């Protein structure tokens, strides 16, 4: 996608061929700053501190991080330790484990001296594959949007609600939930997006709105609690969200608050779709209750960061002093509340049979 007209990805190799540059997402939307990642420790920090976030991007960053770890020590023992270290940075998005396992499989047969360069190449290929995967998700989601738009009057806008940021900032390019939106907009379908602010970290207000604005997609930021209201009033035609992990049975972990949107959508007859790449399916889990849910710092609930009138970025207390806060970062939406999946291989029901129909090969 473009920032100030310049084609940009979320992560790219630096000219030295052994390190990468990322957009520091903790600075958006107020500042577009990049950070170099040169060691596994820096890659791990970027994932943990959410300089990079979103399931596919976490995976690609970890893959590069593994290549950096192998530059320091490429023995079998160090490979195992680096996979464990990087994999422990965030627990819910299964793409992290998928990416590390993929790189480990690719380099294990190689002599230690060849491992780091091979891992770096594999991470780059993974980034390219993610872009193509998201582009395909976009094309399949576009079919869905075209179908719904056909039921509208000429020129009437289609209202799509999304939660958190499953956009290009969460991937390498395009995004999962946003790819169909960008393609529909580019195809001239009049769409408007309701952007859930997504407390406590506000990925909707700060990242999704930033992306949509940069691409010229009409959108409105709403408080997380407003979606149900708009659904009741017929002002949401479709929900599309991303996901951090989908079980083999079709249960969906995504940013906290997704479940409530799915409940409201079901009550109001609004189609609720989840966009995902194959790297987000956890074939080993068969029940959403088995998905590990990340518990993040209470500070994220008790405090808020924003820009002061003078341009300075500041963090302020917003809660009653001394109150405790809990901060589960994800929730699980049962498959029965999901109308369907949008994947790089097509759209399917949110069920074991639906997923297996598109992905029949052994996991
Ligand atoms: O905590 P985050 O910002 O990493 O959470 C991101 C989400 O929940 C996204 O919706 C999900 O990773 C899908 S990204 C294509």
mmCIF file of C-alpha atoms and ligand atoms in Angstrom:
data_model
loop_
_atom_site.group_PDB
_atom_site.id
_atom_site.type_symbol
_atom_site.label_atom_id
_atom_site.label_comp_id
_atom_site.label_asym_id
_atom_site.label_seq_id
_atom_site.Cartn_x
_atom_site.Cartn_y
_atom_site.Cartn_z
ATOM 1 C CA UNK A 1 0.000 0.000 0.000
ATOM 2 C CA UNK A 2 1.066 3.611 -0.116
ATOM 3 C CA UNK A 3 2.192 6.121 2.490
ATOM 4 C CA UNK A 4 2.379 9.638 1.030
ATOM 5 C CA UNK A 5 2.089 8.073 -2.406
ATOM 6 C CA UNK A 6 5.103 5.781 -1.882
ATOM 7 C CA UNK A 7 4.562 1.977 -2.111
ATOM 8 C CA UNK A 8 5.376 0.655 1.343
ATOM 9 C CA UNK A 9 5.442 -2.683 3.113
ATOM 10 C CA UNK A 10 5.460 -3.208 6.869
ATOM 11 C CA UNK A 11 8.831 -4.994 6.838
ATOM 12 C CA UNK A 12 11.634 -5.098 4.296
ATOM 13 C CA UNK A 13 15.260 -6.253 4.107
ATOM 14 C CA UNK A 14 18.001 -3.658 4.516
ATOM 15 C CA UNK A 15 20.791 -3.429 1.923
ATOM 16 C CA UNK A 16 23.184 -5.350 4.210
ATOM 17 C CA UNK A 17 21.104 -8.486 3.532
ATOM 18 C CA UNK A 18 21.113 -9.571 7.177
ATOM 19 C CA UNK A 19 18.795 -7.104 8.906
ATOM 20 C CA UNK A 20 15.353 -5.604 8.287
ATOM 21 C CA UNK A 21 13.486 -2.357 8.697
ATOM 22 C CA UNK A 22 9.955 -2.090 10.079
ATOM 23 C CA UNK A 23 7.360 0.620 10.470
ATOM 24 C CA UNK A 24 7.163 1.276 14.216
ATOM 25 C CA UNK A 25 3.426 0.827 14.778
ATOM 26 C CA UNK A 26 3.579 2.166 18.330
ATOM 27 C CA UNK A 27 4.192 5.618 16.793
ATOM 28 C CA UNK A 28 1.260 5.576 14.363
ATOM 29 C CA UNK A 29 -0.878 7.397 13.441
ATOM 30 C CA UNK A 30 0.972 10.480 14.628
ATOM 31 C CA UNK A 31 4.434 9.645 13.320
ATOM 32 C CA UNK A 32 5.603 7.376 10.535
ATOM 33 C CA UNK A 33 8.938 6.137 11.830
ATOM 34 C CA UNK A 34 10.973 3.118 10.921
ATOM 35 C CA UNK A 35 13.209 0.999 13.119
ATOM 36 C CA UNK A 36 16.019 -1.358 12.116
ATOM 37 C CA UNK A 37 16.004 -4.880 13.558
ATOM 38 C CA UNK A 38 19.497 -6.331 13.535
ATOM 39 C CA UNK A 39 19.404 -9.074 16.190
ATOM 40 C CA UNK A 40 16.986 -11.748 17.389
ATOM 41 C CA UNK A 41 16.632 -9.811 20.643
ATOM 42 C CA UNK A 42 15.518 -6.712 18.728
ATOM 43 C CA UNK A 43 13.064 -8.764 16.665
ATOM 44 C CA UNK A 44 11.669 -10.284 19.860
ATOM 45 C CA UNK A 45 11.340 -6.843 21.428
ATOM 46 C CA UNK A 46 9.521 -5.522 18.338
ATOM 47 C CA UNK A 47 6.990 -8.361 18.581
ATOM 48 C CA UNK A 48 6.489 -8.119 22.345
ATOM 49 C CA UNK A 49 6.238 -4.319 22.452
ATOM 50 C CA UNK A 50 3.932 -4.369 19.398
ATOM 51 C CA UNK A 51 6.147 -2.248 17.176
ATOM 52 C CA UNK A 52 4.984 -4.985 14.826
ATOM 53 C CA UNK A 53 1.678 -6.696 15.481
ATOM 54 C CA UNK A 54 -1.035 -8.595 13.660
ATOM 55 C CA UNK A 55 -0.768 -12.336 13.182
ATOM 56 C CA UNK A 56 0.910 -12.562 9.744
ATOM 57 C CA UNK A 57 3.412 -9.780 10.436
ATOM 58 C CA UNK A 58 4.415 -11.275 13.773
ATOM 59 C CA UNK A 59 5.192 -14.504 11.918
ATOM 60 C CA UNK A 60 7.338 -12.867 9.242
ATOM 61 C CA UNK A 61 9.223 -10.780 11.821
ATOM 62 C CA UNK A 62 9.961 -13.899 13.869
ATOM 63 C CA UNK A 63 11.221 -15.666 10.739
ATOM 64 C CA UNK A 64 13.692 -12.842 10.119
ATOM 65 C CA UNK A 65 14.558 -12.871 13.834
ATOM 66 C CA UNK A 66 15.436 -16.543 13.576
ATOM 67 C CA UNK A 67 17.801 -15.795 10.693
ATOM 68 C CA UNK A 68 19.457 -13.146 12.883
ATOM 69 C CA UNK A 69 19.785 -15.595 15.790
ATOM 70 C CA UNK A 70 21.464 -18.104 13.468
ATOM 71 C CA UNK A 71 24.083 -15.516 12.543
ATOM 72 C CA UNK A 72 25.219 -15.567 16.153
ATOM 73 C CA UNK A 73 25.059 -19.348 16.640
ATOM 74 C CA UNK A 74 23.729 -21.804 14.063
ATOM 75 C CA UNK A 75 24.137 -25.025 16.047
ATOM 76 C CA UNK A 76 21.143 -27.370 16.468
ATOM 77 C CA UNK A 77 20.902 -26.395 20.136
ATOM 78 C CA UNK A 78 20.914 -22.666 19.367
ATOM 79 C CA UNK A 79 18.313 -23.166 16.638
ATOM 80 C CA UNK A 80 15.979 -24.843 19.130
ATOM 81 C CA UNK A 81 16.586 -22.155 21.744
ATOM 82 C CA UNK A 82 15.940 -19.325 19.289
ATOM 83 C CA UNK A 83 12.668 -20.917 18.133
ATOM 84 C CA UNK A 84 11.535 -21.208 21.766
ATOM 85 C CA UNK A 85 12.640 -17.655 22.601
ATOM 86 C CA UNK A 86 10.974 -15.979 19.615
ATOM 87 C CA UNK A 87 7.865 -18.169 19.867
ATOM 88 C CA UNK A 88 7.304 -17.094 23.463
ATOM 89 C CA UNK A 89 6.912 -13.387 22.671
ATOM 90 C CA UNK A 90 3.159 -13.520 22.010
ATOM 91 C CA UNK A 91 0.985 -16.576 22.665
ATOM 92 C CA UNK A 92 -2.253 -16.247 20.697
ATOM 93 C CA UNK A 93 -1.396 -15.760 17.010
ATOM 94 C CA UNK A 94 -0.473 -19.201 15.697
ATOM 95 C CA UNK A 95 1.299 -17.655 12.691
ATOM 96 C CA UNK A 96 4.253 -17.093 14.999
ATOM 97 C CA UNK A 97 4.704 -20.814 15.611
ATOM 98 C CA UNK A 98 3.924 -21.620 11.983
ATOM 99 C CA UNK A 99 6.617 -19.261 10.691
ATOM 100 C CA UNK A 100 9.290 -20.481 13.110
ATOM 101 C CA UNK A 101 8.520 -24.135 12.334
ATOM 102 C CA UNK A 102 8.663 -23.384 8.621
ATOM 103 C CA UNK A 103 12.097 -21.762 8.838
ATOM 104 C CA UNK A 104 13.386 -24.463 11.177
ATOM 105 C CA UNK A 105 12.300 -27.168 8.693
ATOM 106 C CA UNK A 106 14.030 -25.319 5.863
ATOM 107 C CA UNK A 107 17.389 -24.909 7.615
ATOM 108 C CA UNK A 108 17.712 -28.073 9.720
ATOM 109 C CA UNK A 109 19.137 -30.208 6.849
ATOM 110 C CA UNK A 110 21.773 -27.538 6.081
ATOM 111 C CA UNK A 111 25.278 -27.217 7.482
ATOM 112 C CA UNK A 112 25.352 -24.588 10.283
ATOM 113 C CA UNK A 113 27.375 -22.172 8.153
ATOM 114 C CA UNK A 114 24.614 -22.015 5.540
ATOM 115 C CA UNK A 115 21.676 -21.724 7.892
ATOM 116 C CA UNK A 116 21.411 -18.000 8.576
ATOM 117 C CA UNK A 117 21.482 -16.932 4.921
ATOM 118 C CA UNK A 118 18.958 -19.637 4.012
ATOM 119 C CA UNK A 119 16.675 -18.538 6.855
ATOM 120 C CA UNK A 120 16.874 -14.920 5.721
ATOM 121 C CA UNK A 121 15.931 -15.946 2.176
ATOM 122 C CA UNK A 122 13.058 -18.094 3.463
ATOM 123 C CA UNK A 123 11.760 -15.191 5.586
ATOM 124 C CA UNK A 124 11.809 -12.950 2.508
ATOM 125 C CA UNK A 125 9.917 -15.551 0.488
ATOM 126 C CA UNK A 126 7.416 -15.850 3.338
ATOM 127 C CA UNK A 127 6.841 -12.099 3.203
ATOM 128 C CA UNK A 128 6.214 -12.270 -0.556
ATOM 129 C CA UNK A 129 3.883 -15.247 -0.119
ATOM 130 C CA UNK A 130 1.926 -13.332 2.499
ATOM 131 C CA UNK A 131 1.393 -10.468 0.064
ATOM 132 C CA UNK A 132 0.085 -12.843 -2.600
ATOM 133 C CA UNK A 133 -2.082 -14.678 -0.069
ATOM 134 C CA UNK A 134 -3.683 -11.429 1.070
ATOM 135 C CA UNK A 135 -4.212 -10.352 -2.540
ATOM 136 C CA UNK A 136 -6.137 -13.585 -3.144
ATOM 137 C CA UNK A 137 -8.152 -13.118 0.047
ATOM 138 C CA UNK A 138 -9.024 -9.705 -1.319
ATOM 139 C CA UNK A 139 -10.213 -11.144 -4.633
ATOM 140 C CA UNK A 140 -12.455 -13.723 -2.924
ATOM 141 C CA UNK A 141 -13.789 -11.152 -0.491
ATOM 142 C CA UNK A 142 -14.493 -8.840 -3.394
ATOM 143 C CA UNK A 143 -16.834 -11.484 -4.886
ATOM 144 C CA UNK A 144 -18.742 -11.449 -1.619
ATOM 145 C CA UNK A 145 -18.933 -7.656 -1.522
ATOM 146 C CA UNK A 146 -20.060 -7.502 -5.149
ATOM 147 C CA UNK A 147 -22.894 -9.895 -4.296
ATOM 148 C CA UNK A 148 -24.071 -7.729 -1.398
ATOM 149 C CA UNK A 149 -23.632 -4.500 -3.363
ATOM 150 C CA UNK A 150 -25.854 -5.933 -6.094
ATOM 151 C CA UNK A 151 -28.720 -5.875 -3.581
ATOM 152 C CA UNK A 152 -28.309 -2.125 -3.042
ATOM 153 C CA UNK A 153 -29.825 0.706 -5.029
ATOM 154 C CA UNK A 154 -27.604 2.299 -7.689
ATOM 155 C CA UNK A 155 -24.970 4.423 -5.913
ATOM 156 C CA UNK A 156 -26.116 3.426 -2.407
ATOM 157 C CA UNK A 157 -23.150 2.732 -0.153
ATOM 158 C CA UNK A 158 -22.419 -0.618 1.438
ATOM 159 C CA UNK A 159 -21.513 -0.331 5.111
ATOM 160 C CA UNK A 160 -18.837 -2.699 6.396
ATOM 161 C CA UNK A 161 -17.826 -2.943 10.050
ATOM 162 C CA UNK A 162 -14.366 -4.106 11.089
ATOM 163 C CA UNK A 163 -12.673 -4.584 14.429
ATOM 164 C CA UNK A 164 -9.042 -4.014 15.428
ATOM 165 C CA UNK A 165 -6.548 -3.831 12.579
ATOM 166 C CA UNK A 166 -6.465 -6.746 10.180
ATOM 167 C CA UNK A 167 -5.125 -4.443 7.517
ATOM 168 C CA UNK A 168 -1.871 -4.186 5.644
ATOM 169 C CA UNK A 169 -0.187 -3.028 8.819
ATOM 170 C CA UNK A 170 -1.039 -6.397 10.383
ATOM 171 C CA UNK A 171 0.414 -8.264 7.416
ATOM 172 C CA UNK A 172 3.086 -7.372 4.879
ATOM 173 C CA UNK A 173 0.745 -5.689 2.418
ATOM 174 C CA UNK A 174 -3.012 -5.598 1.568
ATOM 175 C CA UNK A 175 -4.227 -7.037 4.886
ATOM 176 C CA UNK A 176 -6.734 -9.828 5.388
ATOM 177 C CA UNK A 177 -10.007 -8.130 6.393
ATOM 178 C CA UNK A 178 -9.084 -4.962 4.521
ATOM 179 C CA UNK A 179 -7.954 -6.520 1.226
ATOM 180 C CA UNK A 180 -11.558 -7.031 0.018
ATOM 181 C CA UNK A 181 -12.349 -3.478 1.144
ATOM 182 C CA UNK A 182 -9.457 -1.961 -0.822
ATOM 183 C CA UNK A 183 -10.357 -3.986 -3.902
ATOM 184 C CA UNK A 184 -14.034 -3.055 -3.680
ATOM 185 C CA UNK A 185 -13.146 0.606 -3.292
ATOM 186 C CA UNK A 186 -10.717 0.428 -6.219
ATOM 187 C CA UNK A 187 -13.419 -1.313 -8.294
ATOM 188 C CA UNK A 188 -15.699 1.670 -7.759
ATOM 189 C CA UNK A 189 -18.150 -0.011 -5.380
ATOM 190 C CA UNK A 190 -19.360 2.698 -2.976
ATOM 191 C CA UNK A 191 -18.333 1.427 0.436
ATOM 192 C CA UNK A 192 -18.054 2.975 3.844
ATOM 193 C CA UNK A 193 -16.298 1.346 6.789
ATOM 194 C CA UNK A 194 -17.298 1.542 10.438
ATOM 195 C CA UNK A 195 -13.980 1.297 12.282
ATOM 196 C CA UNK A 196 -14.229 0.010 15.858
ATOM 197 C CA UNK A 197 -11.764 2.036 17.916
ATOM 198 C CA UNK A 198 -10.658 -1.226 19.618
ATOM 199 C CA UNK A 199 -9.826 -0.396 23.179
ATOM 200 C CA UNK A 200 -7.545 -0.704 24.980
ATOM 201 C CA UNK A 201 -4.769 -0.189 22.403
ATOM 202 C CA UNK A 202 -6.986 1.462 19.800
ATOM 203 C CA UNK A 203 -5.688 -0.423 16.774
ATOM 204 C CA UNK A 204 -8.863 0.549 14.915
ATOM 205 C CA UNK A 205 -8.692 4.264 15.607
ATOM 206 C CA UNK A 206 -4.939 4.561 15.165
ATOM 207 C CA UNK A 207 -4.064 1.949 12.533
ATOM 208 C CA UNK A 208 -7.118 0.902 10.510
ATOM 209 C CA UNK A 209 -8.329 4.483 10.194
ATOM 210 C CA UNK A 210 -4.806 5.558 9.208
ATOM 211 C CA UNK A 211 -4.671 2.917 6.470
ATOM 212 C CA UNK A 212 -8.138 3.547 5.107
ATOM 213 C CA UNK A 213 -7.531 7.278 5.126
ATOM 214 C CA UNK A 214 -4.247 6.879 3.243
ATOM 215 C CA UNK A 215 -6.080 4.850 0.587
ATOM 216 C CA UNK A 216 -9.038 7.220 0.417
ATOM 217 C CA UNK A 217 -11.624 4.743 1.675
ATOM 218 C CA UNK A 218 -14.570 6.524 3.363
ATOM 219 C CA UNK A 219 -14.719 5.474 7.005
ATOM 220 C CA UNK A 220 -15.951 6.514 10.435
ATOM 221 C CA UNK A 221 -14.355 5.607 13.753
ATOM 222 C CA UNK A 222 -16.875 4.434 16.331
ATOM 223 C CA UNK A 223 -16.600 3.530 20.005
ATOM 224 C CA UNK A 224 -16.436 -0.228 20.420
ATOM 225 C CA UNK A 225 -19.849 -0.198 22.041
ATOM 226 C CA UNK A 226 -21.577 1.478 19.068
ATOM 227 C CA UNK A 227 -21.511 -1.382 16.560
ATOM 228 C CA UNK A 228 -24.603 -3.124 17.931
ATOM 229 C CA UNK A 229 -26.541 0.110 17.751
ATOM 230 C CA UNK A 230 -25.689 0.632 14.088
ATOM 231 C CA UNK A 231 -26.583 -2.967 13.325
ATOM 232 C CA UNK A 232 -30.008 -2.523 14.953
ATOM 233 C CA UNK A 233 -30.597 0.495 12.749
ATOM 234 C CA UNK A 234 -29.746 -1.313 9.520
ATOM 235 C CA UNK A 235 -26.529 0.616 9.060
ATOM 236 C CA UNK A 236 -24.181 -2.347 8.861
ATOM 237 C CA UNK A 237 -24.428 -4.623 5.812
ATOM 238 C CA UNK A 238 -21.440 -6.798 6.544
ATOM 239 C CA UNK A 239 -18.806 -7.418 9.209
ATOM 240 C CA UNK A 240 -15.320 -8.543 8.191
ATOM 241 C CA UNK A 241 -12.667 -9.166 10.822
ATOM 242 C CA UNK A 242 -9.279 -10.851 10.884
ATOM 243 C CA UNK A 243 -8.100 -13.569 13.223
ATOM 244 C CA UNK A 244 -5.071 -14.695 15.182
ATOM 245 C CA UNK A 245 -5.940 -18.380 15.314
ATOM 246 C CA UNK A 246 -8.721 -20.550 13.890
ATOM 247 C CA UNK A 247 -9.188 -24.068 15.243
ATOM 248 C CA UNK A 248 -9.718 -27.056 12.955
ATOM 249 C CA UNK A 249 -13.394 -26.842 13.959
ATOM 250 C CA UNK A 250 -13.679 -23.189 12.887
ATOM 251 C CA UNK A 251 -13.633 -21.345 16.218
ATOM 252 C CA UNK A 252 -11.998 -17.939 15.851
ATOM 253 C CA UNK A 253 -9.647 -16.084 18.217
ATOM 254 C CA UNK A 254 -9.396 -12.406 17.440
ATOM 255 C CA UNK A 255 -8.958 -9.099 19.229
ATOM 256 C CA UNK A 256 -10.979 -8.727 22.402
ATOM 257 C CA UNK A 257 -14.490 -7.541 21.559
ATOM 258 C CA UNK A 258 -14.839 -9.553 18.362
ATOM 259 C CA UNK A 259 -17.170 -12.029 20.081
ATOM 260 C CA UNK A 260 -19.569 -9.249 21.126
ATOM 261 C CA UNK A 261 -19.713 -8.008 17.525
ATOM 262 C CA UNK A 262 -20.467 -11.512 16.305
ATOM 263 C CA UNK A 263 -23.306 -11.826 18.848
ATOM 264 C CA UNK A 264 -24.770 -8.487 17.781
ATOM 265 C CA UNK A 265 -24.410 -9.446 14.115
ATOM 266 C CA UNK A 266 -26.248 -12.732 14.669
ATOM 267 C CA UNK A 267 -29.064 -10.981 16.545
ATOM 268 C CA UNK A 268 -29.489 -8.504 13.714
ATOM 269 C CA UNK A 269 -29.046 -10.839 10.751
ATOM 270 C CA UNK A 270 -25.814 -9.132 9.647
ATOM 271 C CA UNK A 271 -23.368 -11.471 7.840
ATOM 272 C CA UNK A 272 -20.203 -11.899 9.918
ATOM 273 C CA UNK A 273 -17.137 -13.012 7.954
ATOM 274 C CA UNK A 274 -13.614 -13.795 9.096
ATOM 275 C CA UNK A 275 -10.736 -13.325 6.650
ATOM 276 C CA UNK A 276 -7.705 -15.548 7.134
ATOM 277 C CA UNK A 277 -4.663 -17.039 5.474
ATOM 278 C CA UNK A 278 -3.880 -20.749 5.880
ATOM 279 C CA UNK A 279 -1.065 -19.802 8.262
ATOM 280 C CA UNK A 280 -3.673 -18.852 10.872
ATOM 281 C CA UNK A 281 -5.337 -22.284 11.019
ATOM 282 C CA UNK A 282 -4.273 -24.418 13.978
ATOM 283 C CA UNK A 283 -5.077 -27.956 12.861
ATOM 284 C CA UNK A 284 -3.986 -29.290 16.257
ATOM 285 C CA UNK A 285 -6.793 -27.561 18.160
ATOM 286 C CA UNK A 286 -10.426 -28.616 17.913
ATOM 287 C CA UNK A 287 -12.074 -26.308 20.415
ATOM 288 C CA UNK A 288 -11.653 -22.546 20.742
ATOM 289 C CA UNK A 289 -11.415 -22.876 24.513
ATOM 290 C CA UNK A 290 -7.984 -24.466 23.995
ATOM 291 C CA UNK A 291 -6.575 -21.294 22.411
ATOM 292 C CA UNK A 292 -4.126 -19.500 24.741
ATOM 293 C CA UNK A 293 -5.347 -15.965 25.373
ATOM 294 C CA UNK A 294 -2.696 -13.325 25.919
ATOM 295 C CA UNK A 295 -3.148 -11.314 29.115
ATOM 296 C CA UNK A 296 -1.509 -7.924 28.697
ATOM 297 C CA UNK A 297 -0.545 -5.195 31.111
ATOM 298 C CA UNK A 298 -3.254 -3.462 33.148
ATOM 299 C CA UNK A 299 -1.545 -0.217 32.156
ATOM 300 C CA UNK A 300 -3.072 -0.506 28.667
ATOM 301 C CA UNK A 301 -6.536 -0.208 30.253
ATOM 302 C CA UNK A 302 -5.672 2.353 32.902
ATOM 303 C CA UNK A 303 -3.747 4.717 30.642
ATOM 304 C CA UNK A 304 -4.013 6.139 27.152
ATOM 305 C CA UNK A 305 -1.449 7.503 24.752
ATOM 306 C CA UNK A 306 -2.127 10.303 22.300
ATOM 307 C CA UNK A 307 -0.868 13.529 20.778
ATOM 308 C CA UNK A 308 -1.034 16.781 22.701
ATOM 309 C CA UNK A 309 -2.013 20.000 20.872
ATOM 310 C CA UNK A 310 1.698 20.909 20.649
ATOM 311 C CA UNK A 311 2.431 17.676 18.796
ATOM 312 C CA UNK A 312 4.109 15.912 21.695
ATOM 313 C CA UNK A 313 3.090 12.264 22.293
ATOM 314 C CA UNK A 314 2.004 11.698 25.892
ATOM 315 C CA UNK A 315 0.511 8.950 28.017
ATOM 316 C CA UNK A 316 -2.122 9.932 30.576
ATOM 317 C CA UNK A 317 -3.991 8.172 33.394
ATOM 318 C CA UNK A 318 -7.698 7.753 32.656
ATOM 319 C CA UNK A 319 -8.952 5.604 35.550
ATOM 320 C CA UNK A 320 -9.708 6.044 39.203
ATOM 321 C CA UNK A 321 -6.371 5.906 41.026
ATOM 322 C CA UNK A 322 -5.757 2.581 42.737
ATOM 323 C CA UNK A 323 -8.298 0.550 40.723
ATOM 324 C CA UNK A 324 -7.188 -2.783 39.365
ATOM 325 C CA UNK A 325 -7.676 -3.634 35.683
ATOM 326 C CA UNK A 326 -7.736 -6.869 33.687
ATOM 327 C CA UNK A 327 -6.670 -6.977 30.073
ATOM 328 C CA UNK A 328 -7.344 -10.139 28.037
ATOM 329 C CA UNK A 329 -6.124 -9.228 24.546
ATOM 330 C CA UNK A 330 -8.243 -11.699 22.558
ATOM 331 C CA UNK A 331 -11.534 -13.564 22.751
ATOM 332 C CA UNK A 332 -12.958 -16.560 20.947
ATOM 333 C CA UNK A 333 -15.959 -16.409 18.652
ATOM 334 C CA UNK A 334 -17.525 -19.857 18.274
ATOM 335 C CA UNK A 335 -17.794 -21.120 14.693
ATOM 336 C CA UNK A 336 -21.597 -21.124 14.930
ATOM 337 C CA UNK A 337 -21.617 -17.306 15.032
ATOM 338 C CA UNK A 338 -19.420 -16.949 11.947
ATOM 339 C CA UNK A 339 -21.225 -16.762 8.605
ATOM 340 C CA UNK A 340 -18.143 -17.823 6.670
ATOM 341 C CA UNK A 341 -14.410 -17.659 6.099
ATOM 342 C CA UNK A 342 -12.684 -15.705 3.353
ATOM 343 C CA UNK A 343 -9.389 -17.411 2.527
ATOM 344 C CA UNK A 344 -6.790 -17.322 -0.214
ATOM 345 C CA UNK A 345 -8.411 -20.457 -1.655
ATOM 346 C CA UNK A 346 -11.964 -19.163 -1.646
ATOM 347 C CA UNK A 347 -14.845 -18.673 0.754
ATOM 348 C CA UNK A 348 -16.242 -21.469 2.912
ATOM 349 C CA UNK A 349 -18.515 -22.184 5.869
ATOM 350 C CA UNK A 350 -16.891 -21.745 9.283
ATOM 351 C CA UNK A 351 -16.698 -25.436 10.080
ATOM 352 C CA UNK A 352 -14.355 -28.406 10.015
ATOM 353 C CA UNK A 353 -15.871 -29.542 6.691
ATOM 354 C CA UNK A 354 -15.658 -26.028 5.269
ATOM 355 C CA UNK A 355 -11.952 -25.731 6.113
ATOM 356 C CA UNK A 356 -11.127 -29.268 4.999
ATOM 357 C CA UNK A 357 -12.937 -28.664 1.724
ATOM 358 C CA UNK A 358 -10.450 -25.897 0.936
ATOM 359 C CA UNK A 359 -7.414 -27.425 2.672
ATOM 360 C CA UNK A 360 -7.647 -31.205 2.143
ATOM 361 C CA UNK A 361 -3.887 -31.825 2.428
ATOM 362 C CA UNK A 362 -2.561 -33.156 5.759
ATOM 363 C CA UNK A 363 -1.512 -30.315 8.093
HETATM 364 O O1 LIG B 1 -2.836 -7.478 19.384
HETATM 365 P P1 LIG B 1 -2.732 -7.320 17.891
HETATM 366 O O2 LIG B 1 -2.806 -5.901 17.445
HETATM 367 O O3 LIG B 1 -1.547 -8.067 17.328
HETATM 368 O O4 LIG B 1 -4.044 -8.037 17.368
HETATM 369 C C1 LIG B 1 -4.291 -8.102 15.990
HETATM 370 C C2 LIG B 1 -5.579 -8.724 15.659
HETATM 371 O O5 LIG B 1 -6.327 -9.162 16.507
HETATM 372 C C3 LIG B 1 -5.865 -8.884 14.194
HETATM 373 O O6 LIG B 1 -7.231 -8.756 13.940
HETATM 374 C C4 LIG B 1 -5.402 -10.289 13.785
HETATM 375 O O7 LIG B 1 -4.051 -10.464 14.111
HETATM 376 C C5 LIG B 1 -5.583 -10.523 12.358
HETATM 377 S S1 LIG B 1 -4.359 -9.664 11.436
HETATM 378 C C6 LIG B 1 -4.525 -9.969 9.810
#
